[in-house]
PDB file of C-alpha atoms in Angstrom:
ATOM      1  CA  MET A   1      69.285  53.912  38.298  1.00  0.00           C
ATOM      2  CA  ASN A   2      65.788  54.392  36.897  1.00  0.00           C
ATOM      3  CA  ARG A   3      63.276  57.201  37.400  1.00  0.00           C
ATOM      4  CA  ARG A   4      61.474  55.407  40.247  1.00  0.00           C
ATOM      5  CA  THR A   5      64.709  54.779  42.135  1.00  0.00           C
ATOM      6  CA  PHE A   6      65.749  58.408  41.674  1.00  0.00           C
ATOM      7  CA  ALA A   7      62.395  59.710  42.900  1.00  0.00           C
ATOM      8  CA  ALA A   8      62.581  57.494  45.965  1.00  0.00           C
ATOM      9  CA  GLY A   9      66.101  58.654  46.719  1.00  0.00           C
ATOM     10  CA  VAL A  10      65.224  62.313  46.383  1.00  0.00           C
ATOM     11  CA  GLY A  11      62.204  61.825  48.601  1.00  0.00           C
ATOM     12  CA  ALA A  12      64.367  60.230  51.259  1.00  0.00           C
ATOM     13  CA  ALA A  13      66.753  63.170  51.065  1.00  0.00           C
ATOM     14  CA  GLY A  14      63.969  65.674  51.694  1.00  0.00           C
ATOM     15  CA  GLY A  15      61.685  67.819  49.542  1.00  0.00           C
ATOM     16  CA  ALA A  16      64.208  70.654  49.287  1.00  0.00           C
ATOM     17  CA  ALA A  17      66.559  68.344  47.431  1.00  0.00           C
ATOM     18  CA  ILE A  18      64.110  67.998  44.564  1.00  0.00           C
ATOM     19  CA  LEU A  19      64.715  71.582  43.476  1.00  0.00           C
ATOM     20  CA  SER A  20      68.499  71.266  43.672  1.00  0.00           C
ATOM     21  CA  ALA A  21      69.463  67.977  42.056  1.00  0.00           C
ATOM     22  CA  CYS A  22      69.781  66.173  38.779  1.00  0.00           C
ATOM     23  CA  SER A  23      70.345  62.463  38.345  1.00  0.00           C
ATOM     24  CA  THR A  24      71.503  59.617  36.043  1.00  0.00           C
ATOM     25  CA  SER A  25      70.163  57.474  33.198  1.00  0.00           C
ATOM     26  CA  ASP A  26      71.082  54.439  31.150  1.00  0.00           C
ATOM     27  CA  THR A  27      71.462  56.753  28.138  1.00  0.00           C
ATOM     28  CA  ALA A  28      74.137  58.859  29.824  1.00  0.00           C
ATOM     29  CA  ALA A  29      77.114  57.181  28.169  1.00  0.00           C
ATOM     30  CA  ASP A  30      75.593  57.545  24.712  1.00  0.00           C
ATOM     31  CA  ALA A  31      74.764  61.196  25.337  1.00  0.00           C
ATOM     32  CA  GLU A  32      78.272  61.952  26.585  1.00  0.00           C
ATOM     33  CA  ALA A  33      79.878  60.114  23.681  1.00  0.00           C
ATOM     34  CA  SER A  34      77.822  62.043  21.146  1.00  0.00           C
ATOM     35  CA  MET A  35      78.764  65.325  22.805  1.00  0.00           C
ATOM     36  CA  ALA A  36      82.482  64.511  22.795  1.00  0.00           C
ATOM     37  CA  ALA A  37      82.299  63.428  19.174  1.00  0.00           C
ATOM     38  CA  ALA A  38      80.775  66.782  18.276  1.00  0.00           C
ATOM     39  CA  THR A  39      84.135  68.456  18.886  1.00  0.00           C
ATOM     40  CA  ASN A  40      85.766  66.595  15.970  1.00  0.00           C
ATOM     41  CA  GLY A  41      89.149  67.089  17.612  1.00  0.00           C
ATOM     42  CA  GLY A  42      88.878  70.889  17.338  1.00  0.00           C
ATOM     43  CA  VAL A  43      88.547  71.594  21.046  1.00  0.00           C
ATOM     44  CA  LEU A  44      91.318  71.778  23.621  1.00  0.00           C
ATOM     45  CA  GLY A  45      90.604  71.152  27.274  1.00  0.00           C
ATOM     46  CA  ASN A  46      92.435  70.891  30.573  1.00  0.00           C
ATOM     47  CA  GLU A  47      92.078  71.369  34.308  1.00  0.00           C
ATOM     48  CA  VAL A  48      92.947  74.878  35.447  1.00  0.00           C
ATOM     49  CA  GLN A  49      93.372  76.722  38.737  1.00  0.00           C
ATOM     50  CA  VAL A  50      91.555  80.011  39.289  1.00  0.00           C
ATOM     51  CA  PRO A  51      92.844  82.285  42.069  1.00  0.00           C
ATOM     52  CA  THR A  52      90.205  83.831  44.315  1.00  0.00           C
ATOM     53  CA  GLY A  53      90.264  85.947  47.451  1.00  0.00           C
ATOM     54  CA  SER A  54      89.497  82.825  49.482  1.00  0.00           C
ATOM     55  CA  GLY A  55      91.812  80.277  47.884  1.00  0.00           C
ATOM     56  CA  THR A  56      92.275  78.474  44.589  1.00  0.00           C
ATOM     57  CA  MET A  57      89.354  77.133  42.595  1.00  0.00           C
ATOM     58  CA  SER A  58      89.725  74.099  40.356  1.00  0.00           C
ATOM     59  CA  ALA A  59      87.912  74.165  37.036  1.00  0.00           C
ATOM     60  CA  TRP A  60      87.956  72.588  33.602  1.00  0.00           C
ATOM     61  CA  PHE A  61      88.470  74.841  30.596  1.00  0.00           C
ATOM     62  CA  TYR A  62      87.503  74.038  27.003  1.00  0.00           C
ATOM     63  CA  HIS A  63      88.016  76.178  23.909  1.00  0.00           C
ATOM     64  CA  PRO A  64      88.493  75.869  20.144  1.00  0.00           C
ATOM     65  CA  SER A  65      92.051  75.142  19.112  1.00  0.00           C
ATOM     66  CA  ALA A  66      92.409  78.433  17.251  1.00  0.00           C
ATOM     67  CA  GLY A  67      91.217  82.007  17.635  1.00  0.00           C
ATOM     68  CA  ASN A  68      89.639  83.842  20.538  1.00  0.00           C
ATOM     69  CA  HIS A  69      86.038  83.412  21.576  1.00  0.00           C
ATOM     70  CA  PRO A  70      83.321  84.662  23.921  1.00  0.00           C
ATOM     71  CA  ALA A  71      83.528  83.086  27.361  1.00  0.00           C
ATOM     72  CA  VAL A  72      80.880  81.005  29.101  1.00  0.00           C
ATOM     73  CA  ILE A  73      80.736  79.860  32.728  1.00  0.00           C
ATOM     74  CA  MET A  74      78.885  76.535  32.986  1.00  0.00           C
ATOM     75  CA  TRP A  75      78.187  75.440  36.541  1.00  0.00           C
ATOM     76  CA  PRO A  76      77.259  71.776  37.145  1.00  0.00           C
ATOM     77  CA  ASP A  77      74.406  70.548  39.331  1.00  0.00           C
ATOM     78  CA  ILE A  78      74.553  69.239  42.905  1.00  0.00           C
ATOM     79  CA  ALA A  79      76.601  66.169  41.923  1.00  0.00           C
ATOM     80  CA  GLY A  80      79.458  68.429  40.859  1.00  0.00           C
ATOM     81  CA  VAL A  81      81.997  68.155  38.064  1.00  0.00           C
ATOM     82  CA  ARG A  82      81.962  64.722  36.432  1.00  0.00           C
ATOM     83  CA  PRO A  83      82.179  63.324  32.881  1.00  0.00           C
ATOM     84  CA  ALA A  84      78.671  64.505  31.949  1.00  0.00           C
ATOM     85  CA  ALA A  85      79.379  68.078  33.081  1.00  0.00           C
ATOM     86  CA  LYS A  86      82.716  68.138  31.260  1.00  0.00           C
ATOM     87  CA  ALA A  87      81.088  66.816  28.085  1.00  0.00           C
ATOM     88  CA  MET A  88      78.498  69.575  28.221  1.00  0.00           C
ATOM     89  CA  GLY A  89      81.253  72.171  28.424  1.00  0.00           C
ATOM     90  CA  GLU A  90      83.217  70.541  25.629  1.00  0.00           C
ATOM     91  CA  ARG A  91      80.184  70.438  23.382  1.00  0.00           C
ATOM     92  CA  LEU A  92      79.499  74.144  23.858  1.00  0.00           C
ATOM     93  CA  ALA A  93      83.161  74.964  23.195  1.00  0.00           C
ATOM     94  CA  ALA A  94      82.814  73.269  19.810  1.00  0.00           C
ATOM     95  CA  GLU A  95      80.195  75.899  18.974  1.00  0.00           C
ATOM     96  CA  GLY A  96      82.887  78.576  19.211  1.00  0.00           C
ATOM     97  CA  PHE A  97      83.065  79.493  22.898  1.00  0.00           C
ATOM     98  CA  ALA A  98      85.670  79.405  25.652  1.00  0.00           C
ATOM     99  CA  VAL A  99      83.868  77.423  28.355  1.00  0.00           C
ATOM    100  CA  ILE A 100      84.885  77.024  31.969  1.00  0.00           C
ATOM    101  CA  VAL A 101      83.258  74.367  34.175  1.00  0.00           C
ATOM    102  CA  PRO A 102      84.070  75.360  37.774  1.00  0.00           C
ATOM    103  CA  ASP A 103      84.122  73.007  40.731  1.00  0.00           C
ATOM    104  CA  PRO A 104      81.271  74.334  42.914  1.00  0.00           C
ATOM    105  CA  TYR A 105      82.744  72.649  45.996  1.00  0.00           C
ATOM    106  CA  TRP A 106      86.271  73.984  45.654  1.00  0.00           C
ATOM    107  CA  ARG A 107      86.234  75.448  49.182  1.00  0.00           C
ATOM    108  CA  ASP A 108      86.318  71.894  50.576  1.00  0.00           C
ATOM    109  CA  GLU A 109      89.691  70.458  49.661  1.00  0.00           C
ATOM    110  CA  GLY A 110      89.537  66.727  49.060  1.00  0.00           C
ATOM    111  CA  HIS A 111      85.753  66.776  48.788  1.00  0.00           C
ATOM    112  CA  ALA A 112      83.797  63.800  47.503  1.00  0.00           C
ATOM    113  CA  MET A 113      83.735  63.344  43.729  1.00  0.00           C
ATOM    114  CA  PHE A 114      81.219  61.303  41.774  1.00  0.00           C
ATOM    115  CA  GLU A 115      81.473  59.487  38.470  1.00  0.00           C
ATOM    116  CA  ASP A 116      77.838  60.177  37.609  1.00  0.00           C
ATOM    117  CA  PHE A 117      74.545  60.819  39.326  1.00  0.00           C
ATOM    118  CA  ALA A 118      73.979  57.130  39.991  1.00  0.00           C
ATOM    119  CA  ASP A 119      77.239  57.169  41.948  1.00  0.00           C
ATOM    120  CA  PHE A 120      76.040  60.285  43.784  1.00  0.00           C
ATOM    121  CA  MET A 121      72.734  58.688  44.754  1.00  0.00           C
ATOM    122  CA  GLU A 122      74.156  55.305  45.662  1.00  0.00           C
ATOM    123  CA  ASN A 123      76.936  56.713  47.839  1.00  0.00           C
ATOM    124  CA  ASP A 124      75.077  59.172  50.077  1.00  0.00           C
ATOM    125  CA  GLY A 125      75.721  62.140  47.825  1.00  0.00           C
ATOM    126  CA  PHE A 126      73.109  64.394  49.407  1.00  0.00           C
ATOM    127  CA  GLN A 127      74.562  63.804  52.849  1.00  0.00           C
ATOM    128  CA  LYS A 128      78.160  64.250  51.696  1.00  0.00           C
ATOM    129  CA  VAL A 129      77.623  67.559  49.920  1.00  0.00           C
ATOM    130  CA  GLY A 130      75.337  69.004  52.587  1.00  0.00           C
ATOM    131  CA  PRO A 131      78.188  70.602  54.580  1.00  0.00           C
ATOM    132  CA  TYR A 132      79.749  71.943  51.368  1.00  0.00           C
ATOM    133  CA  ARG A 133      76.523  73.667  50.386  1.00  0.00           C
ATOM    134  CA  GLU A 134      76.319  75.498  53.711  1.00  0.00           C
ATOM    135  CA  LYS A 135      79.212  77.638  52.489  1.00  0.00           C
ATOM    136  CA  PHE A 136      77.246  78.993  49.515  1.00  0.00           C
ATOM    137  CA  SER A 137      75.484  82.355  49.448  1.00  0.00           C
ATOM    138  CA  ALA A 138      74.706  85.052  46.932  1.00  0.00           C
ATOM    139  CA  ASP A 139      77.840  86.841  48.123  1.00  0.00           C
ATOM    140  CA  THR A 140      80.145  83.841  47.657  1.00  0.00           C
ATOM    141  CA  VAL A 141      78.720  83.179  44.195  1.00  0.00           C
ATOM    142  CA  MET A 142      79.198  86.790  43.141  1.00  0.00           C
ATOM    143  CA  ALA A 143      82.748  86.809  44.500  1.00  0.00           C
ATOM    144  CA  ASP A 144      83.558  83.538  42.718  1.00  0.00           C
ATOM    145  CA  THR A 145      82.076  84.888  39.491  1.00  0.00           C
ATOM    146  CA  ALA A 146      84.269  87.987  39.665  1.00  0.00           C
ATOM    147  CA  SER A 147      87.341  85.777  40.127  1.00  0.00           C
ATOM    148  CA  ILE A 148      86.350  83.495  37.249  1.00  0.00           C
ATOM    149  CA  VAL A 149      85.687  86.438  34.937  1.00  0.00           C
ATOM    150  CA  ALA A 150      89.042  88.002  35.822  1.00  0.00           C
ATOM    151  CA  TRP A 151      90.781  84.707  35.038  1.00  0.00           C
ATOM    152  CA  LEU A 152      88.901  84.307  31.760  1.00  0.00           C
ATOM    153  CA  ASP A 153      89.696  87.860  30.679  1.00  0.00           C
ATOM    154  CA  ALA A 154      93.410  87.112  31.139  1.00  0.00           C
ATOM    155  CA  GLN A 155      93.305  84.186  28.672  1.00  0.00           C
ATOM    156  CA  ASP A 156      94.429  84.818  25.095  1.00  0.00           C
ATOM    157  CA  VAL A 157      91.681  82.543  23.771  1.00  0.00           C
ATOM    158  CA  VAL A 158      88.928  84.712  25.280  1.00  0.00           C
ATOM    159  CA  ASP A 159      87.399  87.545  23.265  1.00  0.00           C
ATOM    160  CA  THR A 160      87.011  90.218  25.931  1.00  0.00           C
ATOM    161  CA  SER A 161      85.097  92.486  23.556  1.00  0.00           C
ATOM    162  CA  LYS A 162      82.154  90.134  24.009  1.00  0.00           C
ATOM    163  CA  GLY A 163      80.065  89.609  27.128  1.00  0.00           C
ATOM    164  CA  VAL A 164      80.277  86.477  29.260  1.00  0.00           C
ATOM    165  CA  GLY A 165      77.500  83.890  29.258  1.00  0.00           C
ATOM    166  CA  THR A 166      76.532  81.764  32.249  1.00  0.00           C
ATOM    167  CA  ARG A 167      74.512  78.601  32.641  1.00  0.00           C
ATOM    168  CA  GLY A 168      73.641  76.728  35.821  1.00  0.00           C
ATOM    169  CA  HIS A 169      71.692  73.574  36.563  1.00  0.00           C
ATOM    170  CA  CYS A 170      69.465  72.765  39.523  1.00  0.00           C
ATOM    171  CA  MET A 171      71.439  73.923  42.578  1.00  0.00           C
ATOM    172  CA  THR A 172      73.425  76.386  40.452  1.00  0.00           C
ATOM    173  CA  GLY A 173      70.556  77.765  38.391  1.00  0.00           C
ATOM    174  CA  SER A 174      70.228  80.673  40.828  1.00  0.00           C
ATOM    175  CA  TRP A 175      73.961  81.313  40.577  1.00  0.00           C
ATOM    176  CA  THR A 176      73.661  82.634  37.045  1.00  0.00           C
ATOM    177  CA  ILE A 177      71.244  85.354  38.180  1.00  0.00           C
ATOM    178  CA  TRP A 178      73.516  86.304  41.069  1.00  0.00           C
ATOM    179  CA  ALA A 179      76.457  86.296  38.640  1.00  0.00           C
ATOM    180  CA  ALA A 180      74.760  88.798  36.342  1.00  0.00           C
ATOM    181  CA  HIS A 181      73.884  90.966  39.334  1.00  0.00           C
ATOM    182  CA  GLY A 182      77.422  90.941  40.743  1.00  0.00           C
ATOM    183  CA  SER A 183      79.304  91.378  37.439  1.00  0.00           C
ATOM    184  CA  PRO A 184      76.929  93.447  35.304  1.00  0.00           C
ATOM    185  CA  ASP A 185      79.681  94.864  33.114  1.00  0.00           C
ATOM    186  CA  ARG A 186      80.757  91.412  31.943  1.00  0.00           C
ATOM    187  CA  VAL A 187      77.996  88.825  32.480  1.00  0.00           C
ATOM    188  CA  LYS A 188      75.450  89.371  29.729  1.00  0.00           C
ATOM    189  CA  VAL A 189      73.585  86.042  29.507  1.00  0.00           C
ATOM    190  CA  ALA A 190      72.197  84.138  32.492  1.00  0.00           C
ATOM    191  CA  ALA A 191      70.561  80.752  31.892  1.00  0.00           C
ATOM    192  CA  SER A 192      68.976  78.857  34.778  1.00  0.00           C
ATOM    193  CA  MET A 193      68.042  75.294  33.908  1.00  0.00           C
ATOM    194  CA  HIS A 194      65.572  73.723  36.362  1.00  0.00           C
ATOM    195  CA  GLY A 195      67.025  75.973  39.037  1.00  0.00           C
ATOM    196  CA  GLY A 196      65.864  75.777  42.632  1.00  0.00           C
ATOM    197  CA  GLY A 197      65.100  78.629  45.006  1.00  0.00           C
ATOM    198  CA  LEU A 198      64.540  81.283  42.359  1.00  0.00           C
ATOM    199  CA  VAL A 199      61.619  82.879  44.200  1.00  0.00           C
ATOM    200  CA  THR A 200      61.892  83.076  47.990  1.00  0.00           C
ATOM    201  CA  ASP A 201      61.330  85.579  50.791  1.00  0.00           C
ATOM    202  CA  ALA A 202      65.061  86.225  51.186  1.00  0.00           C
ATOM    203  CA  PRO A 203      66.402  89.668  50.252  1.00  0.00           C
ATOM    204  CA  THR A 204      68.848  87.942  47.908  1.00  0.00           C
ATOM    205  CA  SER A 205      66.170  85.848  46.197  1.00  0.00           C
ATOM    206  CA  PRO A 206      67.170  85.660  42.528  1.00  0.00           C
ATOM    207  CA  ASN A 207      63.899  87.203  41.345  1.00  0.00           C
ATOM    208  CA  LYS A 208      64.856  90.302  43.364  1.00  0.00           C
ATOM    209  CA  MET A 209      68.294  90.541  41.752  1.00  0.00           C
ATOM    210  CA  ILE A 210      67.435  90.708  38.059  1.00  0.00           C
ATOM    211  CA  VAL A 211      69.357  93.438  36.228  1.00  0.00           C
ATOM    212  CA  ASP A 212      68.724  95.065  32.861  1.00  0.00           C
ATOM    213  CA  SER A 213      72.294  94.464  31.667  1.00  0.00           C
ATOM    214  CA  ALA A 214      71.746  90.735  31.042  1.00  0.00           C
ATOM    215  CA  THR A 215      69.463  88.536  28.962  1.00  0.00           C
ATOM    216  CA  TYR A 216      67.852  85.668  30.861  1.00  0.00           C
ATOM    217  CA  LEU A 217      66.734  82.164  30.026  1.00  0.00           C
ATOM    218  CA  ILE A 218      64.835  80.683  32.946  1.00  0.00           C
ATOM    219  CA  GLY A 219      63.830  77.127  32.119  1.00  0.00           C
ATOM    220  CA  ILE A 220      61.445  75.573  34.637  1.00  0.00           C
ATOM    221  CA  ALA A 221      60.741  71.843  34.869  1.00  0.00           C
ATOM    222  CA  GLU A 222      57.082  70.859  34.767  1.00  0.00           C
ATOM    223  CA  ASP A 223      57.257  69.120  38.152  1.00  0.00           C
ATOM    224  CA  ASP A 224      58.952  72.138  39.742  1.00  0.00           C
ATOM    225  CA  ASP A 225      56.223  74.321  38.258  1.00  0.00           C
ATOM    226  CA  ALA A 226      53.578  72.085  39.796  1.00  0.00           C
ATOM    227  CA  LYS A 227      55.164  72.568  43.238  1.00  0.00           C
ATOM    228  CA  GLN A 228      55.525  76.359  42.916  1.00  0.00           C
ATOM    229  CA  PRO A 229      53.259  77.544  40.088  1.00  0.00           C
ATOM    230  CA  GLU A 230      53.505  81.170  41.160  1.00  0.00           C
ATOM    231  CA  ALA A 231      57.274  81.263  40.571  1.00  0.00           C
ATOM    232  CA  LYS A 232      57.031  81.706  36.813  1.00  0.00           C
ATOM    233  CA  THR A 233      54.714  84.680  37.235  1.00  0.00           C
ATOM    234  CA  ALA A 234      57.021  86.290  39.782  1.00  0.00           C
ATOM    235  CA  LEU A 235      60.034  85.774  37.527  1.00  0.00           C
ATOM    236  CA  LYS A 236      58.287  87.265  34.514  1.00  0.00           C
ATOM    237  CA  ALA A 237      57.240  90.232  36.633  1.00  0.00           C
ATOM    238  CA  ALA A 238      60.827  90.638  37.831  1.00  0.00           C
ATOM    239  CA  LEU A 239      62.114  90.764  34.259  1.00  0.00           C
ATOM    240  CA  ASP A 240      59.514  93.368  33.358  1.00  0.00           C
ATOM    241  CA  ALA A 241      60.207  95.460  36.454  1.00  0.00           C
ATOM    242  CA  ALA A 242      63.942  95.507  35.729  1.00  0.00           C
ATOM    243  CA  GLY A 243      63.446  96.211  32.041  1.00  0.00           C
ATOM    244  CA  ALA A 244      65.438  93.072  31.270  1.00  0.00           C
ATOM    245  CA  GLN A 245      65.224  90.918  28.176  1.00  0.00           C
ATOM    246  CA  GLY A 246      64.588  87.230  28.649  1.00  0.00           C
ATOM    247  CA  VAL A 247      62.408  84.163  28.527  1.00  0.00           C
ATOM    248  CA  VAL A 248      60.687  82.321  31.363  1.00  0.00           C
ATOM    249  CA  ASP A 249      59.435  78.992  30.067  1.00  0.00           C
ATOM    250  CA  VAL A 250      58.039  75.796  31.553  1.00  0.00           C
ATOM    251  CA  TYR A 251      59.479  72.816  29.674  1.00  0.00           C
ATOM    252  CA  ALA A 252      57.577  69.590  29.108  1.00  0.00           C
ATOM    253  CA  ALA A 253      60.091  67.556  31.095  1.00  0.00           C
ATOM    254  CA  GLY A 254      61.022  66.779  34.680  1.00  0.00           C
ATOM    255  CA  HIS A 255      63.591  68.286  37.010  1.00  0.00           C
ATOM    256  CA  GLY A 256      67.056  67.578  35.608  1.00  0.00           C
ATOM    257  CA  TRP A 257      65.961  67.264  31.987  1.00  0.00           C
ATOM    258  CA  THR A 258      68.973  69.066  30.481  1.00  0.00           C
ATOM    259  CA  VAL A 259      71.688  66.918  32.093  1.00  0.00           C
ATOM    260  CA  PRO A 260      72.601  63.808  30.078  1.00  0.00           C
ATOM    261  CA  ASP A 261      73.272  61.536  33.047  1.00  0.00           C
ATOM    262  CA  SER A 262      69.830  62.156  34.525  1.00  0.00           C
ATOM    263  CA  PRO A 263      66.858  59.756  34.454  1.00  0.00           C
ATOM    264  CA  ALA A 264      64.819  62.889  33.728  1.00  0.00           C
ATOM    265  CA  TYR A 265      66.984  63.666  30.689  1.00  0.00           C
ATOM    266  CA  ASP A 266      64.718  64.549  27.803  1.00  0.00           C
ATOM    267  CA  LYS A 267      66.690  64.932  24.599  1.00  0.00           C
ATOM    268  CA  ALA A 268      64.067  66.908  22.683  1.00  0.00           C
ATOM    269  CA  GLU A 269      63.462  69.416  25.474  1.00  0.00           C
ATOM    270  CA  ALA A 270      67.176  69.559  26.339  1.00  0.00           C
ATOM    271  CA  GLU A 271      67.984  70.424  22.739  1.00  0.00           C
ATOM    272  CA  ARG A 272      65.230  73.041  22.682  1.00  0.00           C
ATOM    273  CA  ALA A 273      66.721  74.740  25.742  1.00  0.00           C
ATOM    274  CA  TYR A 274      70.221  74.402  24.279  1.00  0.00           C
ATOM    275  CA  ASP A 275      69.165  76.110  21.064  1.00  0.00           C
ATOM    276  CA  VAL A 276      67.606  79.049  22.917  1.00  0.00           C
ATOM    277  CA  PHE A 277      70.723  79.425  25.062  1.00  0.00           C
ATOM    278  CA  LEU A 278      72.970  79.202  22.008  1.00  0.00           C
ATOM    279  CA  SER A 279      71.010  81.926  20.206  1.00  0.00           C
ATOM    280  CA  MET A 280      71.458  84.197  23.216  1.00  0.00           C
ATOM    281  CA  LEU A 281      75.198  83.512  23.322  1.00  0.00           C
ATOM    282  CA  LYS A 282      75.585  84.226  19.628  1.00  0.00           C
ATOM    283  CA  ALA A 283      74.040  87.649  20.240  1.00  0.00           C
ATOM    284  CA  LEU A 284      76.749  88.553  22.790  1.00  0.00           C
TER     285      LEU A 284
END
């Protein structure tokens, strides 16, 4: 799938989809392979089950083979957990973190799974996940975060003396801000990468839920900024009003630029965002 095909598909799915999706590129396999190679065999990973008040959440957990480490929750984009999302978690684990990649659609048992974003686009992904997404709210995200944090804190490989970092992409960018709001004692870094719906009229709009206990990285795609140029100003004002530390930045790349199986993937800008996020995590 190329950029033109992706743009056409997103347009057909509706304008709202643009702010909540990432996609796939011909360079995806190379990007994933380079990420996996970065672990040099020093990372362990497996599927895990996280108990919640509403059922059991599936997730993938990656951590260095020795020691205990600060925890990070890394939510995937609208296409869900797939090789690219797992590789991103594995890569971060190689930096010295215990990284969990939760299944955002865990409430729908037997839900559709996709190999990559091309598979998502070519097999009616937007339509298939639509009913799953109706079950999301700020409250469900905060409840899920509390369950994930409790599970992480029970793992020997997690350093509970350190705060928890979070990172979300597209659909889940807002989730990191809700996570910090709902678990202020534990979630200390919230990174939203090309997140959608960060500034709305809703009482739970993420810009209204900034807290001073977390540090924020809010990375905005240039095309998202063109559609809602006032969002960056509102987000900066929200950080200031809360007395929170953080960065609101418009990146010179399109929506989905940080995800390696996206046609919008921009390695230079993805690495720039990664480095800022990593510096925040190392300060936990």
